Amino acid sequence: MSCTPLEEIPKVYEGLKAAFRSGKTKSVAFRKAQLSQLLYLLDDNVGRFQQALHADLGRPFKEAQLLEINGTLLQLQGAHDNVEAWASPQRAPFSLLWYPMSPITRKEPKGVVLIIGPFNYPVYLILCPLAAAIAAGNTVLLKPSELSMATATLLTELIPQYLDPDVVRVVNGAIPETTKILELPFDHILYTGNGRVGRVVSTAAAQHLTPVTLELGGKCPCVIDPKCDLKTAAKRIMWGKLANGGQICLCPDYVIVPAHFQDAVVEALVAAYKELHPVDPRESGEVTRMVNKRHAERIKKLVDTTRGTIVIGGEVDTETLYAAPTIVRDVGPKDSLMSEELFGPVLPIVPVSDVDEAIAFIGERDHPLCLYIFSNDAAFKTKVIDNTLSGTVAINDTLLQIGAPTPFGGVGASGHGGYQSGKYAFETFTHMRPVTDSPNWLDSALMGARYTPYDESSFRQLNAVLHARLPPRNAASLGYFGCMAAEISCSLNWYRRFWSNRPNGSA
Ligand code: NAD
């Protein structure tokens, strides 16, 4: 991959700005055609993307197909199929007061948007936001991660072949190039990556008052209740932990379990691991490798300095970048494995006394991107959810929640702006622009009363209309039927006030 020359970067930006100003992306038909091209870009080149992902991450081909390429194609298809519906103006809910002004919300593109992607899902986390930004009518500067070089190189080759080069441009490079990019006044920035760089991006964006969506990571806990289906739970946790070699923002990072249940959980996790990997993954090649030497050394140091007990694994080869799937039990809150997001195939188990301690443990740390709960007890699930905060919650499963038709994103240190999935992604890159259109006759009706000098009787009537309808006092103590009766009485009072304040009515 060759880096984009620094002096080229402002020219790329100016080209995207000119293309946006030309108005070509305003056409929904144009956007749909680009989205169709984007689908073919990926579908025509699945084999090449699998190879690139293997070169970047040692990712098994089937895993690349199942967890990255299929998911991306589904998101692209969603954008393609729904772009007209998402882009069409939205009528405001009916209100007698506002109806004459025909209030609508137009979905306007923001302008030139910047998408900075990370190495771990270098196709999904570049092409899905790209589809959303195109659907919303923007022009787009893409900055793929320099750590997933083969994928970045392939995207750089294919994007101009399939998409309008006035509308989407790729800039490659590392810190100097990204720093140069961030000097430019974008209309929105979407950054996916770690919180340290998230702060750099936010600081640069603030210079231009550019809105930012931050998709960050953190440590996602798994809370295990003894009243769960342990075999299934263990299998899903191990699958979620080992997918992409643990390098997914929503991988379960650690497990919290009541101390008396730890032995059973460890036994189930080891059995699940053996079921998922009957052959040593070093031989089978079925666990993705660490992305580079720096990350392999980082995970090795964390494992080597743990004070917990390693149950399986523990080896990290910093030359071949292979980190063995590792389970560590009796991990304390100050352990090396609890010091940062692991982003590797290592699963610490933290014993606690009970669910209250588990909740306190989570609450003392940054809000996680995902909170996993394994339980068959409704009261347990509710208690954990009600007393914690996280970007998302998944119960009795891992990873799959990212594809659900809900907003997905972090809160606090795990980021802000739930952009992923469908129309939420579209809305991230859209300015919701309200439009009202007042007819002249409004002034001969009630709204004429707004002007000075005030006419006493029409002013009183307008004031009565604009007076909020208050809820009954002490509604909580009235019970259902009492509340209904009080509601009716409040409404009658409101109408009485309205009628009695008509210009010809009695005051
Ligand atoms: P990375 O090292 O590939 O960096 C991400 C991007 O930041 C790259 O494009 C890189 O060029 C750029 N960058 C790096 N240093 C920079 C600097 N000083 N100034 C400006 N830009 C810079 O990936 P990463 O950050 O290690 O990604 C892993 C992290 O991302 C994890 O914390 C993970 O949880 C998180 N993540 C979050 C999501 C999500 O949806 N919330 C998805 C994937 C990954």
Short mmCIF file of C-alpha atoms in Angstrom, two decimals, residues 112-484:
data_model
loop_
_atom_site.label_atom_id
_atom_site.label_comp_id
_atom_site.label_asym_id
_atom_site.label_seq_id
_atom_site.Cartn_x
_atom_site.Cartn_y
_atom_site.Cartn_z
CA VAL A 112 -18.34 15.96 2.65
CA VAL A 113 -17.95 13.25 5.29
CA LEU A 114 -14.87 11.46 6.58
CA ILE A 115 -14.88 7.78 7.56
CA ILE A 116 -11.83 6.47 9.43
CA GLY A 117 -11.78 2.69 9.79
CA PRO A 118 -9.91 0.26 12.06
CA PHE A 119 -7.97 -2.88 11.14
CA ASN A 120 -10.13 -5.52 12.76
CA TYR A 121 -13.17 -5.50 10.42
CA PRO A 122 -11.64 -3.54 7.57
CA VAL A 123 -14.38 -4.36 5.05
CA TYR A 124 -17.51 -4.11 7.21
CA LEU A 125 -16.40 -0.99 9.06
CA ILE A 126 -15.53 0.87 5.87
CA LEU A 127 -18.21 -0.29 3.41
CA CYS A 128 -21.23 -0.19 5.76
CA PRO A 129 -20.73 3.45 6.80
CA LEU A 130 -19.83 4.24 3.18
CA ALA A 131 -23.19 2.83 2.04
CA ALA A 132 -25.01 4.89 4.66
CA ALA A 133 -23.14 8.06 3.71
CA ILE A 134 -23.90 7.53 0.01
CA ALA A 135 -27.56 6.72 0.75
CA ALA A 136 -27.76 10.00 2.65
CA GLY A 137 -26.36 11.88 -0.39
CA ASN A 138 -22.89 12.86 0.82
CA THR A 139 -19.51 12.73 -0.83
CA VAL A 140 -17.05 10.62 1.13
CA LEU A 141 -13.39 10.51 2.00
CA LEU A 142 -12.40 7.04 3.23
CA LYS A 143 -9.36 6.41 5.38
CA PRO A 144 -8.88 2.64 5.88
CA SER A 145 -6.51 1.38 8.56
CA GLU A 146 -2.88 1.09 7.58
CA LEU A 147 -2.65 -2.04 9.76
CA SER A 148 -4.90 -4.03 7.40
CA MET A 149 -2.84 -3.13 4.40
CA ALA A 150 -3.96 -5.81 1.95
CA THR A 151 -7.63 -4.88 2.41
CA ALA A 152 -6.84 -1.16 2.14
CA THR A 153 -4.93 -1.80 -1.10
CA LEU A 154 -7.81 -3.81 -2.55
CA LEU A 155 -10.35 -1.12 -1.62
CA THR A 156 -8.10 1.53 -3.19
CA GLU A 157 -8.04 -0.46 -6.43
CA LEU A 158 -11.74 -1.36 -6.60
CA ILE A 159 -13.50 1.78 -5.38
CA PRO A 160 -12.64 3.93 -8.43
CA GLN A 161 -13.55 1.02 -10.72
CA TYR A 162 -17.06 0.65 -9.29
CA LEU A 163 -17.98 4.02 -7.79
CA ASP A 164 -18.04 7.57 -9.10
CA PRO A 165 -14.53 8.89 -8.31
CA ASP A 166 -15.91 12.40 -7.83
CA VAL A 167 -18.04 11.13 -4.98
CA VAL A 168 -15.89 8.61 -3.08
CA ARG A 169 -12.12 8.85 -2.60
CA VAL A 170 -9.72 6.73 -0.59
CA VAL A 171 -6.75 8.26 1.21
CA ASN A 172 -4.14 5.87 2.58
CA GLY A 173 -1.55 6.33 5.27
CA ALA A 174 -0.87 6.38 8.99
CA ILE A 175 -0.59 9.18 11.54
CA PRO A 176 0.88 11.94 9.29
CA GLU A 177 -1.77 11.41 6.60
CA THR A 178 -4.62 11.14 9.12
CA THR A 179 -3.39 14.25 10.90
CA LYS A 180 -3.42 16.13 7.58
CA ILE A 181 -6.91 14.85 6.80
CA LEU A 182 -8.16 15.97 10.20
CA GLU A 183 -7.12 19.57 9.50
CA LEU A 184 -9.90 19.80 6.91
CA PRO A 185 -13.42 21.10 7.66
CA PHE A 186 -15.56 18.00 7.13
CA ASP A 187 -19.32 18.06 7.63
CA HIS A 188 -19.26 14.85 9.68
CA ILE A 189 -16.56 12.47 10.90
CA LEU A 190 -17.17 8.84 11.75
CA TYR A 191 -14.24 7.29 13.57
CA THR A 192 -14.04 3.64 14.58
CA GLY A 193 -11.09 2.61 16.71
CA ASN A 194 -9.57 3.07 20.13
CA GLY A 195 -10.40 5.80 22.62
CA ARG A 196 -6.93 7.36 22.60
CA VAL A 197 -7.23 8.22 18.90
CA GLY A 198 -10.92 9.02 19.45
CA ARG A 199 -9.77 11.93 21.61
CA VAL A 200 -7.38 13.11 18.84
CA VAL A 201 -10.22 12.98 16.31
CA SER A 202 -12.66 14.83 18.59
CA THR A 203 -10.11 17.55 19.32
CA ALA A 204 -9.38 18.09 15.62
CA ALA A 205 -13.11 18.08 14.76
CA ALA A 206 -13.82 20.69 17.43
CA GLN A 207 -11.67 23.23 15.52
CA HIS A 208 -14.32 23.22 12.78
CA LEU A 209 -17.33 22.40 14.99
CA THR A 210 -17.62 19.19 12.97
CA PRO A 211 -20.03 16.63 14.42
CA VAL A 212 -18.37 13.32 15.28
CA THR A 213 -19.55 9.77 15.75
CA LEU A 214 -17.12 7.72 17.81
CA GLU A 215 -17.32 3.95 17.64
CA LEU A 216 -14.89 2.89 20.35
CA GLY A 217 -14.28 -0.22 22.39
CA GLY A 218 -13.57 -1.19 25.98
CA LYS A 219 -14.01 -4.22 28.16
CA CYS A 220 -17.32 -6.02 27.58
CA PRO A 221 -18.29 -8.09 30.62
CA CYS A 222 -20.24 -11.36 30.65
CA VAL A 223 -22.29 -11.80 33.78
CA ILE A 224 -23.14 -15.44 34.43
CA ASP A 225 -26.02 -16.49 36.63
CA PRO A 226 -25.92 -20.09 37.93
CA LYS A 227 -29.52 -20.28 36.65
CA CYS A 228 -28.45 -20.39 33.00
CA ASP A 229 -28.05 -23.04 30.35
CA LEU A 230 -24.34 -23.39 31.05
CA LYS A 231 -23.40 -25.60 28.11
CA THR A 232 -24.93 -23.22 25.55
CA ALA A 233 -23.63 -20.17 27.40
CA ALA A 234 -20.06 -21.52 27.42
CA LYS A 235 -20.18 -22.37 23.72
CA ARG A 236 -21.50 -18.93 22.76
CA ILE A 237 -18.97 -17.14 24.98
CA MET A 238 -16.03 -19.11 23.57
CA TRP A 239 -17.28 -18.58 20.02
CA GLY A 240 -17.64 -14.84 20.64
CA LYS A 241 -14.23 -14.66 22.32
CA LEU A 242 -12.34 -16.50 19.59
CA ALA A 243 -14.00 -14.98 16.51
CA ASN A 244 -11.38 -12.88 14.70
CA GLY A 245 -8.89 -13.97 17.37
CA GLY A 246 -10.75 -11.89 19.96
CA GLN A 247 -10.18 -8.70 17.94
CA ILE A 248 -13.77 -7.49 17.83
CA CYS A 249 -15.05 -4.47 19.73
CA LEU A 250 -17.99 -6.50 21.01
CA CYS A 251 -16.09 -9.67 21.97
CA PRO A 252 -16.84 -10.75 25.52
CA ASP A 253 -13.75 -9.39 27.29
CA TYR A 254 -14.10 -11.09 30.69
CA VAL A 255 -16.52 -13.25 32.66
CA ILE A 256 -17.93 -12.40 36.09
CA VAL A 257 -19.23 -15.37 38.02
CA PRO A 258 -20.24 -16.18 41.62
CA ALA A 259 -17.17 -17.76 43.27
CA HIS A 260 -19.06 -20.96 44.15
CA PHE A 261 -19.94 -21.43 40.46
CA GLN A 262 -16.47 -20.74 39.00
CA ASP A 263 -15.39 -24.42 38.80
CA ALA A 264 -18.50 -25.34 36.81
CA VAL A 265 -18.05 -22.37 34.45
CA VAL A 266 -14.36 -23.15 33.85
CA GLU A 267 -15.19 -26.78 33.11
CA ALA A 268 -17.93 -25.78 30.66
CA LEU A 269 -15.71 -23.21 28.89
CA VAL A 270 -12.90 -25.74 28.46
CA ALA A 271 -15.37 -28.34 27.12
CA ALA A 272 -16.82 -25.74 24.72
CA TYR A 273 -13.35 -24.81 23.51
CA LYS A 274 -12.54 -28.48 22.81
CA GLU A 275 -15.80 -28.89 20.94
CA LEU A 276 -15.17 -25.77 18.82
CA HIS A 277 -11.52 -26.65 18.19
CA PRO A 278 -11.00 -30.43 18.22
CA VAL A 279 -7.71 -29.79 16.42
CA ASP A 280 -5.12 -27.38 17.85
CA PRO A 281 -5.86 -24.06 16.06
CA ARG A 282 -2.15 -23.54 15.49
CA GLU A 283 -2.38 -26.58 13.19
CA SER A 284 -5.92 -26.09 11.83
CA GLY A 285 -5.47 -22.35 11.21
CA GLU A 286 -9.00 -21.80 12.53
CA VAL A 287 -8.22 -18.97 14.91
CA THR A 288 -7.35 -15.58 13.43
CA ARG A 289 -3.87 -14.31 14.34
CA MET A 290 -2.95 -11.06 16.08
CA VAL A 291 -2.78 -8.26 13.55
CA ASN A 292 0.89 -7.35 14.10
CA LYS A 293 3.90 -7.80 16.34
CA ARG A 294 3.04 -4.82 18.54
CA HIS A 295 -0.37 -6.26 19.37
CA ALA A 296 1.09 -9.79 19.83
CA GLU A 297 3.67 -8.41 22.26
CA ARG A 298 0.99 -6.43 24.06
CA ILE A 299 -1.18 -9.49 24.66
CA LYS A 300 1.86 -11.60 25.61
CA LYS A 301 2.84 -9.10 28.29
CA LEU A 302 -0.69 -9.07 29.71
CA VAL A 303 -0.82 -12.89 29.86
CA ASP A 304 2.72 -13.27 31.21
CA THR A 305 2.04 -10.91 34.09
CA THR A 306 -1.37 -12.21 35.16
CA ARG A 307 -1.72 -13.33 38.77
CA GLY A 308 -4.67 -15.52 37.85
CA THR A 309 -4.36 -19.24 37.09
CA ILE A 310 -4.02 -20.17 33.42
CA VAL A 311 -6.37 -23.08 32.73
CA ILE A 312 -5.67 -23.53 29.01
CA GLY A 313 -3.40 -21.73 26.55
CA GLY A 314 -1.07 -18.97 27.68
CA GLU A 315 1.37 -19.12 24.76
CA VAL A 316 1.85 -16.14 22.47
CA ASP A 317 4.32 -16.44 19.57
CA THR A 318 5.28 -12.91 18.62
CA GLU A 319 6.98 -14.09 15.42
CA THR A 320 4.06 -16.03 13.89
CA LEU A 321 1.55 -13.72 15.67
CA TYR A 322 -0.28 -16.75 17.05
CA ALA A 323 -1.92 -16.24 20.43
CA ALA A 324 -3.29 -19.47 21.86
CA PRO A 325 -6.90 -19.39 23.07
CA THR A 326 -6.46 -18.82 26.80
CA ILE A 327 -8.74 -19.13 29.83
CA VAL A 328 -7.51 -17.64 33.11
CA ARG A 329 -9.39 -18.20 36.39
CA ASP A 330 -9.33 -16.36 39.74
CA VAL A 331 -8.52 -13.02 38.13
CA GLY A 332 -8.63 -10.07 40.52
CA PRO A 333 -9.83 -6.55 39.75
CA LYS A 334 -6.27 -5.16 39.61
CA ASP A 335 -4.85 -7.95 37.45
CA SER A 336 -2.93 -7.14 34.24
CA LEU A 337 -5.78 -8.77 32.29
CA MET A 338 -8.21 -6.21 33.73
CA SER A 339 -5.99 -3.21 32.94
CA GLU A 340 -7.15 -2.64 29.33
CA GLU A 341 -9.36 -4.00 26.56
CA LEU A 342 -7.79 -7.37 25.71
CA PHE A 343 -8.54 -7.49 21.97
CA GLY A 344 -7.09 -11.00 21.80
CA PRO A 345 -8.21 -14.61 22.46
CA VAL A 346 -7.76 -14.43 26.23
CA LEU A 347 -10.69 -14.89 28.63
CA PRO A 348 -10.23 -13.89 32.29
CA ILE A 349 -12.73 -15.16 34.85
CA VAL A 350 -13.41 -12.86 37.78
CA PRO A 351 -15.07 -14.50 40.80
CA VAL A 352 -17.39 -12.33 42.91
CA SER A 353 -19.65 -13.07 45.87
CA ASP A 354 -22.99 -12.34 44.21
CA VAL A 355 -24.86 -10.34 41.58
CA ASP A 356 -24.65 -7.14 43.65
CA GLU A 357 -20.85 -7.32 43.60
CA ALA A 358 -20.96 -8.05 39.86
CA ILE A 359 -23.06 -4.92 39.31
CA ALA A 360 -20.72 -2.83 41.48
CA PHE A 361 -17.71 -4.22 39.58
CA ILE A 362 -19.18 -3.11 36.25
CA GLY A 363 -20.29 0.25 37.63
CA GLU A 364 -16.78 1.11 38.87
CA ARG A 365 -15.42 0.88 35.32
CA ASP A 366 -16.01 2.70 32.01
CA HIS A 367 -19.39 2.01 30.44
CA PRO A 368 -18.81 -1.02 28.21
CA LEU A 369 -19.81 -1.18 24.56
CA CYS A 370 -21.74 -4.41 25.26
CA LEU A 371 -22.96 -6.09 28.38
CA TYR A 372 -23.59 -9.82 28.16
CA ILE A 373 -25.92 -11.59 30.56
CA PHE A 374 -26.33 -15.36 30.69
CA SER A 375 -29.38 -16.27 32.72
CA ASN A 376 -32.80 -17.90 32.49
CA ASP A 377 -34.11 -15.82 35.36
CA ALA A 378 -36.11 -12.74 34.32
CA ALA A 379 -35.53 -11.03 37.68
CA PHE A 380 -31.76 -11.52 37.39
CA LYS A 381 -31.66 -10.07 33.86
CA THR A 382 -33.76 -7.07 34.87
CA LYS A 383 -31.67 -6.41 37.96
CA VAL A 384 -28.40 -6.37 36.00
CA ILE A 385 -29.81 -4.22 33.19
CA ASP A 386 -31.55 -1.77 35.53
CA ASN A 387 -28.43 -1.19 37.60
CA THR A 388 -25.79 -0.81 34.89
CA LEU A 389 -25.22 1.22 31.73
CA SER A 390 -23.66 -0.02 28.49
CA GLY A 391 -23.83 0.68 24.77
CA THR A 392 -25.89 -2.45 24.18
CA VAL A 393 -27.09 -5.52 26.08
CA ALA A 394 -27.18 -9.05 24.72
CA ILE A 395 -28.81 -11.79 26.73
CA ASN A 396 -27.78 -15.43 26.32
CA ASP A 397 -25.68 -14.82 23.21
CA THR A 398 -22.66 -12.94 21.90
CA LEU A 399 -21.84 -10.84 18.82
CA LEU A 400 -25.11 -11.36 16.93
CA GLN A 401 -26.71 -8.21 18.35
CA ILE A 402 -24.66 -6.03 16.02
CA GLY A 403 -26.87 -7.02 13.06
CA ALA A 404 -30.21 -6.40 14.82
CA PRO A 405 -32.32 -3.56 13.38
CA THR A 406 -31.59 -1.32 16.37
CA PRO A 407 -29.03 1.45 16.82
CA PHE A 408 -25.66 0.03 17.86
CA GLY A 409 -23.02 2.15 19.54
CA GLY A 410 -21.28 2.99 22.75
CA VAL A 411 -21.92 5.31 25.68
CA GLY A 412 -19.29 7.32 27.56
CA ALA A 413 -15.83 5.84 27.01
CA SER A 414 -17.15 3.27 24.53
CA GLY A 415 -18.20 6.04 22.14
CA HIS A 416 -21.27 7.95 21.10
CA GLY A 417 -23.72 7.91 18.21
CA GLY A 418 -25.37 4.55 17.54
CA TYR A 419 -24.76 4.56 13.82
CA GLN A 420 -24.68 0.93 12.86
CA SER A 421 -27.55 -0.78 11.11
CA GLY A 422 -29.96 0.46 8.53
CA LYS A 423 -31.70 3.74 8.87
CA TYR A 424 -29.74 4.69 12.01
CA ALA A 425 -26.62 4.71 9.85
CA PHE A 426 -28.42 6.79 7.23
CA GLU A 427 -29.52 9.28 9.90
CA THR A 428 -25.96 9.67 11.18
CA PHE A 429 -24.98 11.23 7.87
CA THR A 430 -28.22 13.18 7.46
CA HIS A 431 -29.28 16.61 8.63
CA MET A 432 -32.92 16.53 9.70
CA ARG A 433 -34.15 19.82 8.26
CA PRO A 434 -37.63 20.93 9.31
CA VAL A 435 -39.65 22.98 6.85
CA THR A 436 -42.91 24.81 7.58
CA ASP A 437 -45.02 26.75 5.07
CA SER A 438 -47.45 29.29 6.57
CA PRO A 439 -50.50 30.34 4.51
CA ASN A 440 -51.50 34.03 4.63
CA TRP A 441 -54.93 33.18 6.08
CA LEU A 442 -53.27 32.15 9.35
CA ASP A 443 -53.25 35.79 10.39
CA SER A 444 -56.94 36.24 9.77
CA ALA A 445 -57.49 33.20 12.01
CA LEU A 446 -56.07 32.78 15.46
CA MET A 447 -52.41 33.62 14.69
CA GLY A 448 -53.19 37.30 13.95
CA ALA A 449 -53.32 37.71 17.72
CA ARG A 450 -49.53 37.43 17.95
CA TYR A 451 -48.97 40.95 16.59
CA THR A 452 -48.72 44.11 18.61
CA PRO A 453 -50.63 46.10 19.59
CA TYR A 454 -52.43 43.16 21.21
CA ASP A 455 -56.16 42.91 20.83
CA GLU A 456 -57.35 41.86 24.26
CA SER A 457 -59.97 39.27 23.31
CA SER A 458 -58.08 37.55 20.44
CA PHE A 459 -54.95 37.56 22.59
CA ARG A 460 -56.84 35.79 25.38
CA GLN A 461 -58.14 33.21 22.94
CA LEU A 462 -54.67 32.52 21.47
CA ASN A 463 -53.29 32.35 24.98
CA ALA A 464 -55.97 29.81 25.90
CA VAL A 465 -55.13 27.64 22.87
CA LEU A 466 -51.43 27.75 23.66
CA HIS A 467 -52.02 26.95 27.33
CA ALA A 468 -50.65 23.46 28.07
CA ARG A 469 -53.16 20.84 29.13
CA LEU A 470 -51.79 19.89 32.55
CA PRO A 471 -52.12 16.34 33.91
CA PRO A 472 -54.40 15.79 36.92
CA ARG A 473 -52.77 16.66 40.22
CA ASN A 474 -51.70 13.58 42.26
CA ALA A 475 -52.32 11.34 39.25
CA ALA A 476 -50.38 8.50 40.89
CA SER A 477 -52.83 8.30 43.83
CA LEU A 478 -56.00 8.30 41.71
CA GLY A 479 -55.82 4.81 40.26
CA TYR A 480 -56.70 3.98 36.66
CA PHE A 481 -60.36 5.05 36.61
CA GLY A 482 -59.76 8.08 38.82
CA CYS A 483 -57.05 9.16 36.43
CA MET A 484 -59.33 8.73 33.42
#
